[in-house]
Structure formats: structure tokens, C-alpha cells
Coordinates of N, CA and C and ligand atoms in Angstrom, one line a residue:
M1 N -2.7 1.2 20.2 CA -2.1 2.0 19.1 C -0.7 2.3 19.4
K2 N -0.5 2.8 20.6 CA 0.9 3.2 21.0 C 1.8 2.0 20.9
K3 N 1.2 0.8 21.4 CA 2.0 -0.4 21.3 C 2.4 -0.8 19.9
L4 N 1.5 -0.6 19.0 CA 1.8 -1.0 17.6 C 2.9 -0.1 17.1
V5 N 2.8 1.2 17.3 CA 3.9 2.1 16.8 C 5.2 1.7 17.4
L6 N 5.2 1.4 18.7 CA 6.5 1.1 19.4 C 7.1 -0.2 18.8
S7 N 6.2 -1.2 18.6 CA 6.8 -2.5 18.1 C 7.2 -2.3 16.6
F8 N 6.5 -1.4 15.9 CA 7.0 -1.2 14.6 C 8.3 -0.5 14.6
A9 N 8.5 0.5 15.4 CA 9.8 1.2 15.5 C 10.9 0.2 15.9
A10 N 10.6 -0.7 16.8 CA 11.6 -1.7 17.2 C 12.0 -2.6 16.0
A11 N 11.0 -3.0 15.3 CA 11.2 -3.9 14.1 C 12.0 -3.2 13.1
S12 N 11.7 -1.9 12.9 CA 12.5 -1.1 11.9 C 13.9 -1.0 12.3
M13 N 14.2 -0.9 13.5 CA 15.6 -0.8 14.0 C 16.3 -2.1 13.7
L14 N 15.6 -3.2 13.9 CA 16.3 -4.5 13.6 C 16.6 -4.7 12.2
S15 N 15.7 -4.1 11.3 CA 15.9 -4.3 9.9 C 17.1 -3.5 9.3
G16 N 17.5 -2.5 10.1 CA 18.7 -1.8 9.7 C 18.6 -0.7 8.7
T17 N 17.4 -0.4 8.2 CA 17.2 0.7 7.3 C 16.9 2.0 8.1
A18 N 17.0 3.1 7.4 CA 16.7 4.3 8.1 C 15.2 4.6 8.1
M19 N 14.6 4.2 9.2 CA 13.2 4.4 9.4 C 12.9 5.6 10.3
A20 N 11.9 6.3 10.1 CA 11.5 7.4 11.0 C 11.2 6.8 12.3
A21 N 11.7 7.4 13.4 CA 11.4 6.9 14.7 C 10.0 7.1 15.1
G22 N 9.2 6.1 15.3 CA 7.9 6.2 15.9 C 6.7 6.5 15.0
D23 N 6.9 7.0 13.8 CA 5.8 7.4 13.0 C 5.4 6.3 12.0
G24 N 6.1 5.2 12.0 CA 5.6 4.0 11.3 C 6.0 3.9 9.8
A25 N 6.5 4.9 9.1 CA 6.9 4.8 7.7 C 8.2 5.4 7.6
P26 N 9.0 4.9 6.6 CA 10.3 5.4 6.4 C 10.2 6.9 6.0
Q27 N 11.2 7.7 6.5 CA 11.2 9.1 6.2 C 11.1 9.4 4.7
I28 N 11.8 8.6 3.9 CA 11.8 8.8 2.4 C 10.5 8.7 1.8
C29 N 9.5 8.1 2.4 CA 8.2 7.9 1.8 C 7.3 9.1 2.1
L30 N 7.7 9.9 3.1 CA 6.7 10.8 3.6 C 6.5 12.1 2.8
G31 N 7.4 12.3 1.8 CA 7.2 13.4 0.9 C 6.0 13.2 0.0
C32 N 5.6 12.0 -0.2 CA 4.5 11.7 -1.1 C 3.3 11.0 -0.4
H33 N 3.6 10.0 0.4 CA 2.6 9.4 1.2 C 2.8 9.8 2.7
K34 N 1.8 10.4 3.3 CA 2.0 10.9 4.6 C 2.1 9.8 5.6
A35 N 2.6 10.1 6.8 CA 2.8 9.1 7.9 C 1.5 8.3 8.1
T36 N 0.3 9.0 7.9 CA -1.0 8.3 8.1 C -1.4 7.5 6.8
G37 N -0.6 7.6 5.7 CA -1.0 6.9 4.5 C -1.8 7.8 3.5
E38 N -2.2 9.0 4.0 CA -2.9 9.9 3.1 C -1.9 10.3 2.0
S39 N -2.4 10.7 0.8 CA -1.5 11.1 -0.2 C -1.3 12.6 -0.1
V40 N -0.2 13.1 -0.5 CA 0.2 14.5 -0.4 C -0.5 15.3 -1.5
I41 N -0.6 14.7 -2.7 CA -1.3 15.3 -3.8 C -2.2 14.2 -4.4
P42 N -3.3 14.6 -5.1 CA -4.3 13.6 -5.6 C -3.7 12.6 -6.6
E43 N -2.6 12.9 -7.2 CA -2.0 12.0 -8.2 C -1.3 10.8 -7.5
Y44 N -1.1 10.9 -6.2 CA -0.4 9.8 -5.5 C -1.5 9.0 -4.7
P45 N -1.3 7.7 -4.7 CA -2.3 6.9 -4.0 C -2.3 6.9 -2.5
K46 N -3.5 6.8 -1.9 CA -3.6 6.7 -0.5 C -3.3 5.2 -0.1
L47 N -2.6 5.0 1.0 CA -2.2 3.7 1.4 C -3.0 3.2 2.7
N48 N -3.5 4.2 3.4 CA -4.2 3.9 4.7 C -5.4 3.0 4.5
G49 N -5.5 2.0 5.3 CA -6.6 1.1 5.2 C -6.6 0.1 4.0
Q50 N -5.6 0.2 3.2 CA -5.4 -0.8 2.1 C -5.1 -2.2 2.7
N51 N -5.4 -3.2 2.0 CA -5.1 -4.6 2.5 C -3.5 -4.7 2.6
A52 N -3.1 -5.3 3.7 CA -1.6 -5.4 3.9 C -1.0 -6.3 2.8
A53 N -1.8 -7.4 2.5 CA -1.2 -8.3 1.5 C -1.0 -7.6 0.1
Y54 N -2.0 -6.7 -0.2 CA -1.9 -6.0 -1.5 C -0.7 -5.0 -1.4
L55 N -0.5 -4.3 -0.3 CA 0.6 -3.3 -0.2 C 1.9 -4.1 -0.3
E56 N 2.0 -5.2 0.3 CA 3.2 -6.0 0.3 C 3.6 -6.4 -1.1
K57 N 2.5 -6.9 -1.8 CA 2.7 -7.4 -3.2 C 3.2 -6.2 -4.1
A58 N 2.5 -5.1 -3.9 CA 2.8 -3.9 -4.7 C 4.3 -3.5 -4.5
L59 N 4.7 -3.4 -3.3 CA 6.1 -3.0 -3.0 C 7.1 -3.9 -3.5
K60 N 6.8 -5.2 -3.4 CA 7.8 -6.2 -4.0 C 7.8 -6.1 -5.5
A61 N 6.7 -5.9 -6.1 CA 6.6 -5.7 -7.6 C 7.4 -4.5 -8.0
Y62 N 7.3 -3.4 -7.3 CA 8.1 -2.2 -7.6 C 9.6 -2.5 -7.4
R63 N 9.9 -3.2 -6.4 CA 11.3 -3.5 -6.1 C 11.9 -4.4 -7.1
D64 N 11.2 -5.4 -7.6 CA 11.8 -6.3 -8.6 C 11.5 -5.8 -10.0
G65 N 10.8 -4.7 -10.2 CA 10.6 -4.1 -11.5 C 9.5 -4.6 -12.3
T66 N 8.7 -5.6 -11.8 CA 7.6 -6.1 -12.5 C 6.4 -5.1 -12.6
R67 N 6.4 -4.1 -11.6 CA 5.5 -3.0 -11.6 C 6.3 -1.8 -11.8
K68 N 6.0 -1.0 -12.8 CA 6.9 0.1 -13.2 C 6.4 1.5 -12.8
N69 N 7.2 2.2 -12.0 CA 6.9 3.6 -11.8 C 8.2 4.3 -11.4
D70 N 8.5 5.4 -12.0 CA 9.9 5.9 -11.8 C 10.1 6.2 -10.3
H71 N 9.2 6.8 -9.6 CA 9.4 7.0 -8.2 C 9.5 5.7 -7.4
M72 N 8.5 4.9 -7.5 CA 8.4 3.7 -6.7 C 9.5 2.7 -6.9
N73 N 10.0 2.5 -8.2 CA 11.0 1.6 -8.4 C 12.3 2.0 -7.7
T74 N 12.6 3.3 -7.6 CA 13.7 3.8 -6.9 C 13.6 3.6 -5.4
F75 N 12.4 4.0 -4.8 CA 12.3 3.9 -3.4 C 12.1 2.5 -2.9
A76 N 11.5 1.6 -3.6 CA 11.3 0.2 -3.1 C 12.6 -0.5 -3.0
K77 N 13.5 -0.1 -3.8 CA 14.8 -0.8 -3.8 C 15.6 -0.6 -2.5
T78 N 15.2 0.4 -1.7 CA 15.8 0.6 -0.4 C 15.2 -0.3 0.7
L79 N 14.2 -1.0 0.4 CA 13.5 -1.8 1.4 C 13.8 -3.3 1.5
T80 N 13.9 -3.8 2.7 CA 14.1 -5.2 2.8 C 12.7 -5.9 2.9
D81 N 12.7 -7.2 2.9 CA 11.4 -8.0 3.0 C 10.8 -7.6 4.3
D82 N 11.6 -7.5 5.4 CA 11.0 -7.1 6.7 C 10.4 -5.7 6.7
D83 N 11.1 -4.8 6.1 CA 10.6 -3.4 6.0 C 9.3 -3.4 5.3
I84 N 9.2 -4.1 4.1 CA 8.0 -4.1 3.3 C 6.8 -4.7 4.2
H85 N 7.1 -5.8 4.8 CA 6.1 -6.4 5.7 C 5.6 -5.5 6.7
H86 N 6.5 -4.8 7.4 CA 6.0 -3.9 8.5 C 5.3 -2.7 8.0
I87 N 5.8 -2.1 6.8 CA 5.1 -0.9 6.2 C 3.7 -1.3 5.8
A88 N 3.6 -2.5 5.2 CA 2.3 -2.9 4.7 C 1.3 -3.1 5.9
E89 N 1.8 -3.7 7.0 CA 1.0 -3.9 8.2 C 0.6 -2.6 8.8
F90 N 1.6 -1.7 8.8 CA 1.3 -0.4 9.4 C 0.2 0.4 8.7
Y91 N 0.5 0.6 7.4 CA -0.5 1.4 6.6 C -1.9 0.7 6.6
S92 N -1.9 -0.6 6.5 CA -3.2 -1.3 6.5 C -4.1 -1.0 7.8
K93 N -3.4 -0.6 8.8 CA -4.1 -0.4 10.1 C -4.4 1.1 10.3
Q94 N -4.0 2.0 9.4 CA -4.3 3.4 9.6 C -5.7 3.7 9.1
D95 N -6.4 4.6 9.7 CA -7.8 4.9 9.3 C -7.8 5.7 8.0
Ligands
HEC101 C1 8.2 10.9 -5.1 C2 6.9 10.5 -4.5 C3 6.9 9.1 -3.9 C4 7.7 8.7 -2.8 C5 8.8 9.3 -2.1 C6 7.2 7.3 -2.5 N1 6.1 7.0 -3.3 FE1 4.9 5.4 -3.2 N2 3.9 6.0 -4.8 C7 4.1 7.2 -5.5 C8 3.3 7.1 -6.7 C9 3.2 8.3 -7.7 C10 2.6 5.9 -6.7 C11 1.7 5.3 -7.8 C12 2.6 4.7 -8.8 C13 1.9 3.8 -9.9 O1 1.1 4.4 -10.6 O2 2.1 2.6 -9.9 C14 3.0 5.2 -5.5 C15 2.6 3.9 -5.2 C16 2.8 3.3 -4.0 C17 2.2 2.1 -3.5 C18 1.2 1.2 -4.3 C19 -0.2 1.8 -4.0 C20 -1.3 1.2 -4.8 O3 -2.5 1.5 -4.5 O4 -1.0 0.3 -5.6 C21 2.8 1.8 -2.3 C22 2.4 0.6 -1.4 C23 3.7 2.8 -2.0 N3 3.7 3.7 -3.0 C24 4.5 2.9 -0.9 C25 5.6 3.7 -0.7 C26 6.6 3.6 0.3 C27 6.6 2.5 1.4 C28 7.5 4.6 0.1 C29 8.9 4.8 0.8 C30 9.8 3.7 0.7 C31 7.1 5.3 -1.1 N4 5.9 4.8 -1.5 C32 7.7 6.5 -1.6 C33 4.9 8.2 -5.1 C34 5.9 8.1 -4.1

């Protein structure tokens, strides 16, 4: 587990976006989806344990606008393909 978090942090640094050090998800996401993938309020979806391929597809759809949500369209635009891949892998592995 520790190894996963460390390799995720390293990958995040390589991708060049502002990722939270060590907790696996970008800081900007944590106001709504916790670092563990749990939602902050019931209206927001849980991400923990979701299929990585699904999370990746959802984030790309928000980024290119084919899936519409005012919050997510804005936030997904800040993510690179690498970020999306790593976030999806990370959340899929949370309990
Ligand atoms: C302001 C609150 C907010 C922030 C910040 C936010 N999200 Fe979301 N997120 C939501 C809401 C609300 C939805 C559900 C939108 C919908 O109905 O399509 C969602 C949906 C998602 C989904 C799809 C879940 C599913 O089951 O289809 C993913 C993946 C996701 N968010 C990841 C992220 C990531 C990664 C970040 C940071 C880059 C982020 N979110 C930032 C509120 C937020």
C-alpha cells in the first residue's frame, strides 16, 4: 500500500500538475471526493473501488464535454491523460 502511494506521487510529479503529495488524488478533487474516494455529501458519487477503466472513461468524457456536469467539466480540464490514468488506478484500489 505504501509502495502504491509512493509510486503514485512520483507519477504525479512527472505529469507536472499540482497533485497532493502522497494522498493519491489532486487537492482540487478533495473538497467533494475524499482522498479515500468516499463522497463528502450524498449527492456526490463515491469513487473508491470503482472499476479503473470506468473512472478513466468518465474523466475523459467530462474533459472533452461529452459527459456534462458543471463541476466535473471544469475540474477534468486540469487533468492530463497520465493524471487521469493514475487517479483511476488509485481510486479503484481504495476500499
Ligand atoms: C465541486 C465538487 C467536485 C469536485 C471538486 C470534483 N468533483 Fe468529481 N464529481 C462531482 C459530482 C457532483 C459528480 C457527479 C456528476 C454527474 O452527475 O455526472 C462527480 C463525478 C465524478 C466522477 C464520475 C463518477 C461516476 O460514478 O460516474 C469521477 C471519476 C470524478 N468525479 C472524479 C473527480 C476528480 C478526479 C476530481 C479532481 C480533478 C473531481 N472529481 C473534482 C463533484 C466534484
